[in-house]
Amino acid sequence: MNILLLGSGGREHALAWQMKQSKHCEHLFIAPGNAGTAECGVNVSIAASDFQGIRKLVMEEDIHLVIVGPEEPLVKGIHDFFLADPVLHKIPVVGPVQAGAELEGSKDFAKAFMKRHSIPTAAYQTFAKDQLPQAKKFLRTLSPPYVLKADGLAAGKGVVIPTSLEDADRELDEMLGQAKFGDASAKVVIEEFLKGIELSVFVLTDGKTYKLLPSAKDYKRIGDGDTGLNTGGMGAVSPVPFADEKFLKKVEERIVIPTVKGLIADGIDYKGFLFIGLMNVNGDPFVIEYNVRLGDPETEVVIPRIQTDLVELFFATGKGKLSTIDLKIDPRTAVTVMMVSGGYPGDYEKGKVINGIENVQDSFVFHAGTTKKDHSIVTAGGRVLAITSFGANIKEAREKSYRSLGEISFDGAYFRRDVGLDLLSD
Ligand code: AMP
Ligand code: GLY
């Protein structure tokens, strides 16, 4: 069949690379894609949120299946756009309808959903622009650190965790009073701070049943030892050793099943991924956040571990027939390390020539921010490449990724040296 994948990051390269291997994949189009996805299919220069452009492409290329990578088109209602169109409505789309995407698009919606369906999460209250005094009063009932979340999408920057009351007050003034994140902080969720270890669990659902995909841990800060600014993610490991069977059973029973049932009860026909950010608090899981897509770079370790034909899996999801699929997972460990542009997550230069990718033998090199220019592959974003390797354990997989990374170079390249180090006990 002909498939369209929306997005342009490392997540999309990993998805494209694996879908391309399916016997069901005839023609694969990626909009807009990157230099890596261009090796798996045809890149089309249409933005992932250009609905009319996508409609035209789907009709011209006779697309049978659409996979949505990033959250933006979902929050803007791409799935609803397909359902409402007389020509497109029968084409399966993997990615939730707008009402489901609100789980990521609005923190207040997500918190109310969890409360309604008794899903464990931090206690909270939401405050609107005109409730600044009430918000400050609520802060005084909590103990530090304080967790303040802009309600809407804020490019991953909307969560602030001040350690003093003065800082929290100032943050609230900026977020609610001065629209620090624009419309996204017109409402602010204030919640209890949870102390524990973070991990992510990925779920694929067709709105009736679900499959638990592998767990992963992401390395969010720019510096070794989890220091410095937050980034989109500097590396990832799957599976997560501390997410053992007992813990995952709790996640499934207390979080995944009530979430899928809650969506059904709320009348939301959710077909797509759910990426559940969790805090393990003394062995008990609490939801930190929902995302309505796969994580990046978590995808670069989760997807290669899926041995089931990805196109069959996705088509069944879109058609509401996920129960017919048997999910097979590679038991090996996967580790990915991100190479980023010097300066990221602040300002950085683009257009640096990348050398040596062809020398990598033992790893997959997934492109994130790359493009082709005059027969060279050059950097085109902050996060540039994700180098993924398999191993019998984390030690073996991470060593392979770092060895492969040594083959690749570009001006100003930076990477964390400690991906997986904190988990080295297996
Ligand atoms: P989010 O953008 O929702 O993933 O939040 C960003 C980060 O803030 C998370 O990855 C956590 O490290 C942290 N965080 C969010 N909510 C809480 C909470 N209630 N308690 C402790 N840390 C939190
Ligand atoms: N790696 C975190 C995210 O994709 O949101």
Coordinates of C-alpha atoms and ligand atoms in Angstrom, one line a residue:
M1 CA 0.0 0.0 0.0
N2 CA 1.0 3.6 -0.3
I3 CA 1.8 5.3 3.0
L4 CA 2.2 8.9 4.1
L5 CA 4.2 9.7 7.2
L6 CA 4.0 13.3 8.6
G7 CA 7.0 14.9 10.3
S8 CA 10.7 15.5 9.9
G9 CA 12.7 14.3 12.9
G10 CA 14.6 11.3 14.2
R11 CA 11.3 9.8 15.2
E12 CA 10.1 9.9 11.6
H13 CA 13.3 8.5 10.2
A14 CA 13.0 5.5 12.5
L15 CA 9.4 5.0 11.6
A16 CA 10.1 5.4 7.9
W17 CA 13.1 3.1 8.0
Q18 CA 11.1 0.3 9.6
M19 CA 7.9 0.7 7.6
K20 CA 10.0 0.6 4.5
Q21 CA 11.0 -3.0 5.4
S22 CA 7.4 -4.2 5.4
K23 CA 6.2 -6.3 2.5
H24 CA 3.0 -4.2 2.6
C25 CA 4.9 -0.9 1.9
E26 CA 4.7 -0.1 -1.8
H27 CA 5.4 3.7 -1.9
L28 CA 6.3 5.7 1.2
F29 CA 6.0 9.5 1.2
I30 CA 7.3 11.6 4.0
A31 CA 6.1 15.2 4.5
P32 CA 8.3 17.1 4.9
G33 CA 11.0 14.5 6.0
N34 CA 14.8 15.0 6.2
A35 CA 17.9 13.6 4.5
G36 CA 17.5 10.3 6.3
T37 CA 13.8 9.7 5.4
A38 CA 14.8 10.5 1.7
E39 CA 16.6 7.2 1.8
C40 CA 13.4 5.3 2.8
G41 CA 10.9 7.0 0.5
V42 CA 10.0 10.2 -1.2
N43 CA 10.2 13.4 0.7
V44 CA 7.5 15.9 -0.2
S45 CA 7.9 19.5 0.8
I46 CA 4.6 20.0 2.6
A47 CA 4.5 21.0 6.2
A48 CA 2.9 18.5 8.6
S49 CA 0.2 21.0 9.5
D50 CA -0.7 22.1 5.9
F51 CA -4.0 20.2 5.7
Q52 CA -4.9 21.3 2.2
G53 CA -1.5 20.4 0.9
I54 CA -1.7 17.0 2.6
R55 CA -5.2 16.4 1.1
K56 CA -3.9 17.1 -2.4
L57 CA -1.0 14.7 -1.9
V58 CA -3.1 11.9 -0.5
M59 CA -5.4 12.1 -3.6
E60 CA -2.6 12.4 -6.1
E61 CA -0.6 9.5 -4.7
D62 CA -3.5 7.3 -3.8
I63 CA -2.5 7.0 -0.1
H64 CA -4.0 4.1 1.9
L65 CA -2.6 4.9 5.3
V66 CA -1.5 8.1 7.2
I67 CA 0.9 8.1 10.2
V68 CA 1.1 11.3 12.1
G69 CA 4.5 11.8 13.9
P70 CA 4.3 15.2 15.7
E71 CA 1.6 16.5 18.0
E72 CA 0.9 19.8 16.2
P73 CA -1.2 18.5 13.4
L74 CA -3.1 16.3 15.8
V75 CA -3.9 19.1 18.2
K76 CA -5.0 21.2 15.1
G77 CA -7.3 18.3 14.2
I78 CA -5.8 16.5 11.2
H79 CA -7.7 13.3 12.0
D80 CA -11.0 15.2 12.2
F81 CA -10.2 16.9 8.9
F82 CA -9.9 13.5 7.3
L83 CA -13.1 12.2 8.9
A84 CA -15.0 15.2 7.7
D85 CA -13.8 15.0 4.1
P86 CA -16.0 13.0 1.7
V87 CA -13.0 11.7 -0.2
L88 CA -10.6 11.1 2.7
H89 CA -12.8 9.8 5.4
K90 CA -12.2 6.1 4.8
I91 CA -8.4 6.4 4.9
P92 CA -7.0 5.1 8.2
V93 CA -5.1 7.7 10.2
V94 CA -2.8 6.7 13.1
G95 CA -3.0 9.6 15.5
P96 CA -6.0 10.7 17.7
V97 CA -8.8 13.0 16.8
Q98 CA -8.6 16.6 18.3
A99 CA -10.6 15.7 21.4
G100 CA -8.1 13.0 22.2
A101 CA -5.1 15.2 21.3
E102 CA -6.3 17.5 24.1
L103 CA -4.6 15.1 26.5
E104 CA -1.4 16.7 25.3
G105 CA -2.8 20.1 24.1
S106 CA -4.2 21.1 27.4
K107 CA -2.7 20.1 30.8
D108 CA -5.9 21.1 32.5
F109 CA -7.9 18.8 30.2
A110 CA -5.4 16.0 31.0
K111 CA -5.6 16.5 34.7
A112 CA -9.4 16.7 34.7
F113 CA -9.4 13.4 32.6
M114 CA -7.2 11.7 35.2
K115 CA -9.2 12.9 38.1
R116 CA -12.5 11.8 36.4
H117 CA -11.1 8.3 35.7
S118 CA -9.2 7.9 39.0
I119 CA -5.8 7.7 37.3
P120 CA -3.0 8.3 39.8
T121 CA -1.3 11.7 39.2
A122 CA -0.1 14.7 41.4
A123 CA -2.8 16.7 43.2
Y124 CA -3.5 20.0 41.4
Q125 CA -5.5 23.0 40.8
T126 CA -5.9 25.1 37.6
F127 CA -6.1 28.9 37.6
A128 CA -7.1 31.3 34.8
K129 CA -5.6 34.8 34.1
D130 CA -8.0 36.6 36.4
Q131 CA -7.3 34.2 39.3
L132 CA -3.7 35.3 40.1
P133 CA -4.5 36.0 43.8
Q134 CA -6.2 32.6 44.2
A135 CA -3.2 30.9 42.5
K136 CA -0.8 32.6 44.9
K137 CA -3.0 31.5 47.9
F138 CA -2.9 27.9 46.7
L139 CA 0.9 28.0 46.3
R140 CA 1.0 28.8 50.1
T141 CA -0.8 25.5 50.9
L142 CA 2.0 23.5 49.1
S143 CA 5.6 22.9 50.1
P144 CA 8.5 23.5 47.7
P145 CA 9.5 22.8 45.0
Y146 CA 6.5 24.1 43.2
V147 CA 5.4 22.7 39.8
L148 CA 3.8 25.3 37.5
K149 CA 2.6 24.1 34.1
A150 CA 1.3 26.3 31.2
D151 CA -1.9 24.7 30.1
G152 CA -1.3 24.7 26.4
L153 CA 1.6 23.6 24.0
A154 CA 4.7 25.7 24.8
A155 CA 7.4 23.8 22.7
G156 CA 8.4 21.7 25.7
K157 CA 9.2 24.8 27.8
G158 CA 5.9 25.2 29.6
V159 CA 6.8 23.4 32.9
V160 CA 8.7 25.4 35.5
I161 CA 9.8 24.1 38.9
P162 CA 10.8 26.9 41.2
T163 CA 12.3 26.0 44.6
S164 CA 11.3 29.1 46.5
L165 CA 8.0 30.8 47.1
E166 CA 9.4 34.1 45.8
D167 CA 10.4 32.5 42.5
A168 CA 7.1 30.7 42.2
D169 CA 5.2 34.0 42.8
R170 CA 7.3 35.7 40.1
E171 CA 6.8 32.8 37.6
L172 CA 3.1 33.0 38.2
D173 CA 3.1 36.8 37.6
E174 CA 5.0 36.1 34.3
M175 CA 2.9 33.1 33.2
L176 CA -0.6 34.3 34.1
G177 CA -0.1 38.1 34.4
Q178 CA 2.3 38.7 31.5
A179 CA 1.4 35.8 29.1
K180 CA 5.0 34.5 29.2
F181 CA 3.9 31.6 26.9
G182 CA 1.3 33.5 25.1
D183 CA -2.1 31.9 25.0
A184 CA -0.5 28.6 26.3
S185 CA -0.2 30.2 29.8
A186 CA -3.7 31.8 29.8
K187 CA -4.3 29.0 32.3
V188 CA -1.8 27.5 34.7
V189 CA -1.9 24.1 36.4
I190 CA -0.2 24.1 39.8
E191 CA 0.6 20.7 41.1
E192 CA 2.2 18.7 43.9
F193 CA 5.9 17.8 43.3
L194 CA 6.4 14.1 43.0
K195 CA 9.8 12.7 44.0
G196 CA 10.9 9.6 42.2
I197 CA 12.5 8.2 39.0
E198 CA 11.0 9.1 35.6
L199 CA 10.3 6.8 32.7
S200 CA 8.0 6.6 29.8
V201 CA 5.6 3.9 28.7
F202 CA 4.2 3.8 25.1
V203 CA 0.8 2.4 24.2
L204 CA -0.8 1.9 20.9
T205 CA -4.6 1.8 20.9
D206 CA -7.3 1.5 18.3
G207 CA -10.0 2.9 20.6
K208 CA -11.1 -0.6 21.7
T209 CA -8.0 -2.5 22.8
Y210 CA -4.4 -1.6 23.2
K211 CA -0.8 -2.9 23.0
L212 CA 1.8 -2.0 25.5
L213 CA 5.0 -1.0 23.6
P214 CA 8.4 -1.1 25.2
S215 CA 9.3 1.3 28.0
A216 CA 12.1 3.9 27.6
K217 CA 14.0 6.4 29.5
D218 CA 15.0 9.7 28.0
Y219 CA 17.9 12.0 28.9
K220 CA 16.4 15.5 28.8
R221 CA 19.1 17.9 30.0
I222 CA 21.9 19.1 27.8
G223 CA 24.8 18.2 30.1
D224 CA 26.2 15.1 31.6
G225 CA 24.8 14.1 35.0
D226 CA 21.5 15.7 34.0
T227 CA 22.7 19.2 34.3
G228 CA 22.0 22.4 32.3
L229 CA 19.1 23.3 30.1
N230 CA 16.2 21.1 29.0
T231 CA 16.3 19.8 25.5
G232 CA 14.0 17.7 23.3
G233 CA 16.0 14.7 24.5
M234 CA 19.7 13.8 24.2
G235 CA 19.5 10.0 24.3
A236 CA 17.3 7.1 25.3
V237 CA 17.4 3.5 26.6
S238 CA 14.9 0.7 26.2
P239 CA 13.9 -1.3 28.1
V240 CA 14.2 0.5 31.4
P241 CA 15.6 -2.0 34.0
F242 CA 13.7 -0.6 37.0
A243 CA 10.4 -0.9 35.1
D244 CA 10.2 -4.6 36.0
E245 CA 7.2 -6.9 35.5
K246 CA 5.6 -6.0 38.8
F247 CA 5.9 -2.2 38.2
L248 CA 4.6 -2.5 34.6
K249 CA 1.6 -4.5 35.8
K250 CA 0.7 -1.6 38.1
V251 CA 1.1 0.8 35.2
E252 CA -1.2 -1.4 33.1
E253 CA -3.8 -1.9 35.7
R254 CA -3.8 1.6 37.3
I255 CA -3.0 3.8 34.3
V256 CA -3.2 2.2 30.8
I257 CA -6.5 0.3 31.2
P258 CA -8.3 3.2 33.0
T259 CA -7.0 5.6 30.3
V260 CA -8.2 3.5 27.4
K261 CA -11.6 2.9 29.1
G262 CA -11.8 6.6 30.1
L263 CA -11.4 7.6 26.5
I264 CA -14.2 5.3 25.5
A265 CA -16.4 6.5 28.3
D266 CA -15.8 10.1 27.2
G267 CA -16.8 9.2 23.7
I268 CA -13.3 9.9 22.2
D269 CA -12.4 7.4 19.4
Y270 CA -8.7 7.4 20.0
K271 CA -6.6 5.6 17.4
G272 CA -2.9 6.2 17.8
F273 CA -0.1 6.4 20.2
L274 CA -0.2 7.4 23.9
F275 CA 3.1 8.3 25.4
I276 CA 2.7 8.3 29.2
G277 CA 5.4 10.1 31.2
L278 CA 5.5 8.5 34.6
M279 CA 7.1 9.0 37.9
N280 CA 8.0 5.9 39.9
V281 CA 7.3 7.0 43.5
N282 CA 8.5 4.2 45.8
G283 CA 7.3 1.5 43.4
D284 CA 4.0 3.2 42.5
P285 CA 3.4 4.8 39.1
F286 CA 2.0 8.4 38.8
V287 CA 1.3 10.1 35.5
I288 CA 3.4 13.2 34.9
E289 CA 2.0 13.9 31.5
Y290 CA 0.3 12.4 28.5
N291 CA 1.6 12.9 25.0
V292 CA -0.5 11.8 22.0
R293 CA 2.5 10.8 19.8
L294 CA 5.7 8.9 20.1
G295 CA 8.6 10.5 21.9
D296 CA 11.8 11.6 20.2
P297 CA 14.4 10.1 20.8
E298 CA 12.5 7.4 22.6
T299 CA 11.1 6.2 19.2
E300 CA 14.7 5.5 18.0
V301 CA 15.0 2.8 20.7
V302 CA 11.3 1.7 21.0
I303 CA 10.5 1.2 17.3
P304 CA 13.6 -0.9 16.3
R305 CA 12.6 -3.3 19.1
I306 CA 9.2 -4.0 17.6
Q307 CA 9.5 -7.1 15.5
T308 CA 5.9 -7.2 14.3
D309 CA 5.4 -5.9 10.8
L310 CA 4.9 -2.1 11.5
V311 CA 2.6 -1.5 8.5
E312 CA 0.3 -4.4 9.6
L313 CA 0.3 -3.0 13.1
F314 CA -0.5 0.6 12.0
F315 CA -3.1 -0.4 9.5
A316 CA -4.9 -2.6 12.1
T317 CA -4.8 0.4 14.5
G318 CA -6.3 2.7 12.0
K319 CA -9.0 0.2 11.1
G320 CA -9.9 -0.6 14.7
K321 CA -8.6 -4.2 14.4
L322 CA -5.6 -4.1 16.7
S323 CA -6.9 -7.2 18.6
T324 CA -5.9 -9.3 15.5
I325 CA -2.2 -8.4 15.9
D326 CA 0.4 -10.3 17.9
L327 CA 3.0 -7.9 19.1
K328 CA 6.6 -9.3 19.2
I329 CA 9.3 -7.4 20.9
D330 CA 13.1 -7.9 20.6
P331 CA 14.4 -8.8 24.0
R332 CA 17.7 -7.0 23.5
T333 CA 18.5 -3.6 24.9
A334 CA 18.6 -0.5 22.6
V335 CA 20.5 2.7 23.3
T336 CA 20.5 5.8 21.3
V337 CA 22.8 8.8 21.6
M338 CA 21.9 12.2 20.0
M339 CA 24.5 14.3 18.2
V340 CA 23.5 17.9 18.4
S341 CA 24.7 21.2 17.0
G342 CA 27.1 23.3 19.1
G343 CA 25.0 25.8 21.1
Y344 CA 21.8 23.8 21.2
P345 CA 19.3 24.2 22.9
G346 CA 20.2 27.9 22.6
D347 CA 21.3 29.4 19.3
Y348 CA 23.3 27.3 16.8
E349 CA 24.4 27.4 13.3
K350 CA 23.1 25.2 10.5
G351 CA 24.5 23.9 7.2
K352 CA 27.6 22.1 8.7
V353 CA 28.7 19.2 6.5
I354 CA 28.3 15.8 8.2
N355 CA 31.0 13.3 7.5
G356 CA 31.5 9.6 8.2
I357 CA 27.9 8.3 8.4
E358 CA 28.8 5.7 5.8
N359 CA 31.5 4.3 8.0
V360 CA 29.1 3.2 10.7
Q361 CA 28.7 -0.6 10.7
D362 CA 27.2 -1.6 14.0
S363 CA 24.5 1.0 14.6
F364 CA 21.6 2.7 12.9
V365 CA 22.1 6.3 12.2
F366 CA 18.7 8.1 12.4
H367 CA 18.6 11.6 10.9
A368 CA 16.9 14.3 13.0
G369 CA 17.9 17.7 11.8
T370 CA 19.6 17.1 8.4
T371 CA 19.1 18.1 4.8
K372 CA 20.9 17.5 1.5
K373 CA 22.9 20.3 -0.1
D374 CA 25.2 19.9 -3.1
H375 CA 25.5 16.1 -2.7
S376 CA 26.4 16.5 1.0
I377 CA 24.4 15.9 4.1
V378 CA 24.4 19.0 6.2
T379 CA 23.0 19.9 9.6
A380 CA 19.6 21.6 9.6
G381 CA 18.5 21.6 13.2
G382 CA 19.5 21.5 16.9
R383 CA 19.3 17.7 17.2
V384 CA 21.1 16.3 14.2
L385 CA 21.5 12.5 14.4
A386 CA 20.4 9.7 16.7
I387 CA 22.8 6.8 16.8
T388 CA 21.0 3.6 18.0
S389 CA 22.6 0.2 18.8
F390 CA 21.4 -3.1 20.1
G391 CA 23.2 -5.0 22.8
A392 CA 22.6 -7.9 25.3
N393 CA 22.6 -5.2 27.9
I394 CA 22.9 -1.4 28.3
K395 CA 26.7 -1.5 28.6
E396 CA 27.1 -3.3 25.3
A397 CA 24.5 -1.2 23.5
R398 CA 25.9 2.1 24.7
E399 CA 29.5 1.2 23.9
K400 CA 28.5 0.4 20.4
S401 CA 26.6 3.7 19.9
Y402 CA 29.6 5.7 21.3
R403 CA 32.0 3.7 19.0
S404 CA 29.8 4.4 16.0
L405 CA 29.4 8.1 17.0
G406 CA 33.2 8.3 16.9
E407 CA 33.0 7.7 13.1
I408 CA 30.8 10.7 12.5
S409 CA 31.9 14.3 12.6
F410 CA 30.6 17.8 11.9
D411 CA 31.7 21.2 13.0
G412 CA 30.6 22.0 16.5
A413 CA 29.1 18.5 17.2
Y414 CA 28.2 17.8 20.8
F415 CA 26.7 14.8 22.6
R416 CA 26.2 13.6 26.2
R417 CA 28.7 11.0 27.3
D418 CA 26.6 9.4 30.0
V419 CA 23.6 8.1 28.3
G420 CA 22.6 4.8 30.1
L421 CA 25.4 5.1 32.7
D422 CA 22.9 5.7 35.5
L423 CA 21.2 2.4 34.7
L424 CA 24.3 0.2 34.4
S425 CA 23.5 -2.6 36.8
D426 CA 22.2 -5.2 34.4
Ligands
AMP1 P1 6.5 17.8 31.1 O1 6.7 18.9 30.1 O2 5.0 17.7 31.6 O3 7.1 16.5 30.7 O4 7.3 18.2 32.4 C1 8.7 18.4 32.3 C2 9.4 17.8 33.4 O5 9.0 18.4 34.7 C3 9.1 16.3 33.6 O6 9.8 15.5 32.8 C4 9.4 16.1 35.1 O7 10.8 16.0 35.2 C5 9.1 17.4 35.7 N1 7.7 17.3 36.3 C6 6.6 17.6 35.8 N2 5.6 17.4 36.7 C7 6.2 17.1 37.9 C8 5.7 16.8 39.2 N3 4.4 16.8 39.5 N4 6.6 16.5 40.1 C9 7.9 16.4 39.8 N5 8.4 16.7 38.6 C10 7.6 17.0 37.6
GLY2 N1 11.7 13.1 24.3 C1 10.6 13.7 24.9 C2 9.5 14.0 23.9 O1 9.5 13.6 22.8 O2 8.6 14.8 24.3

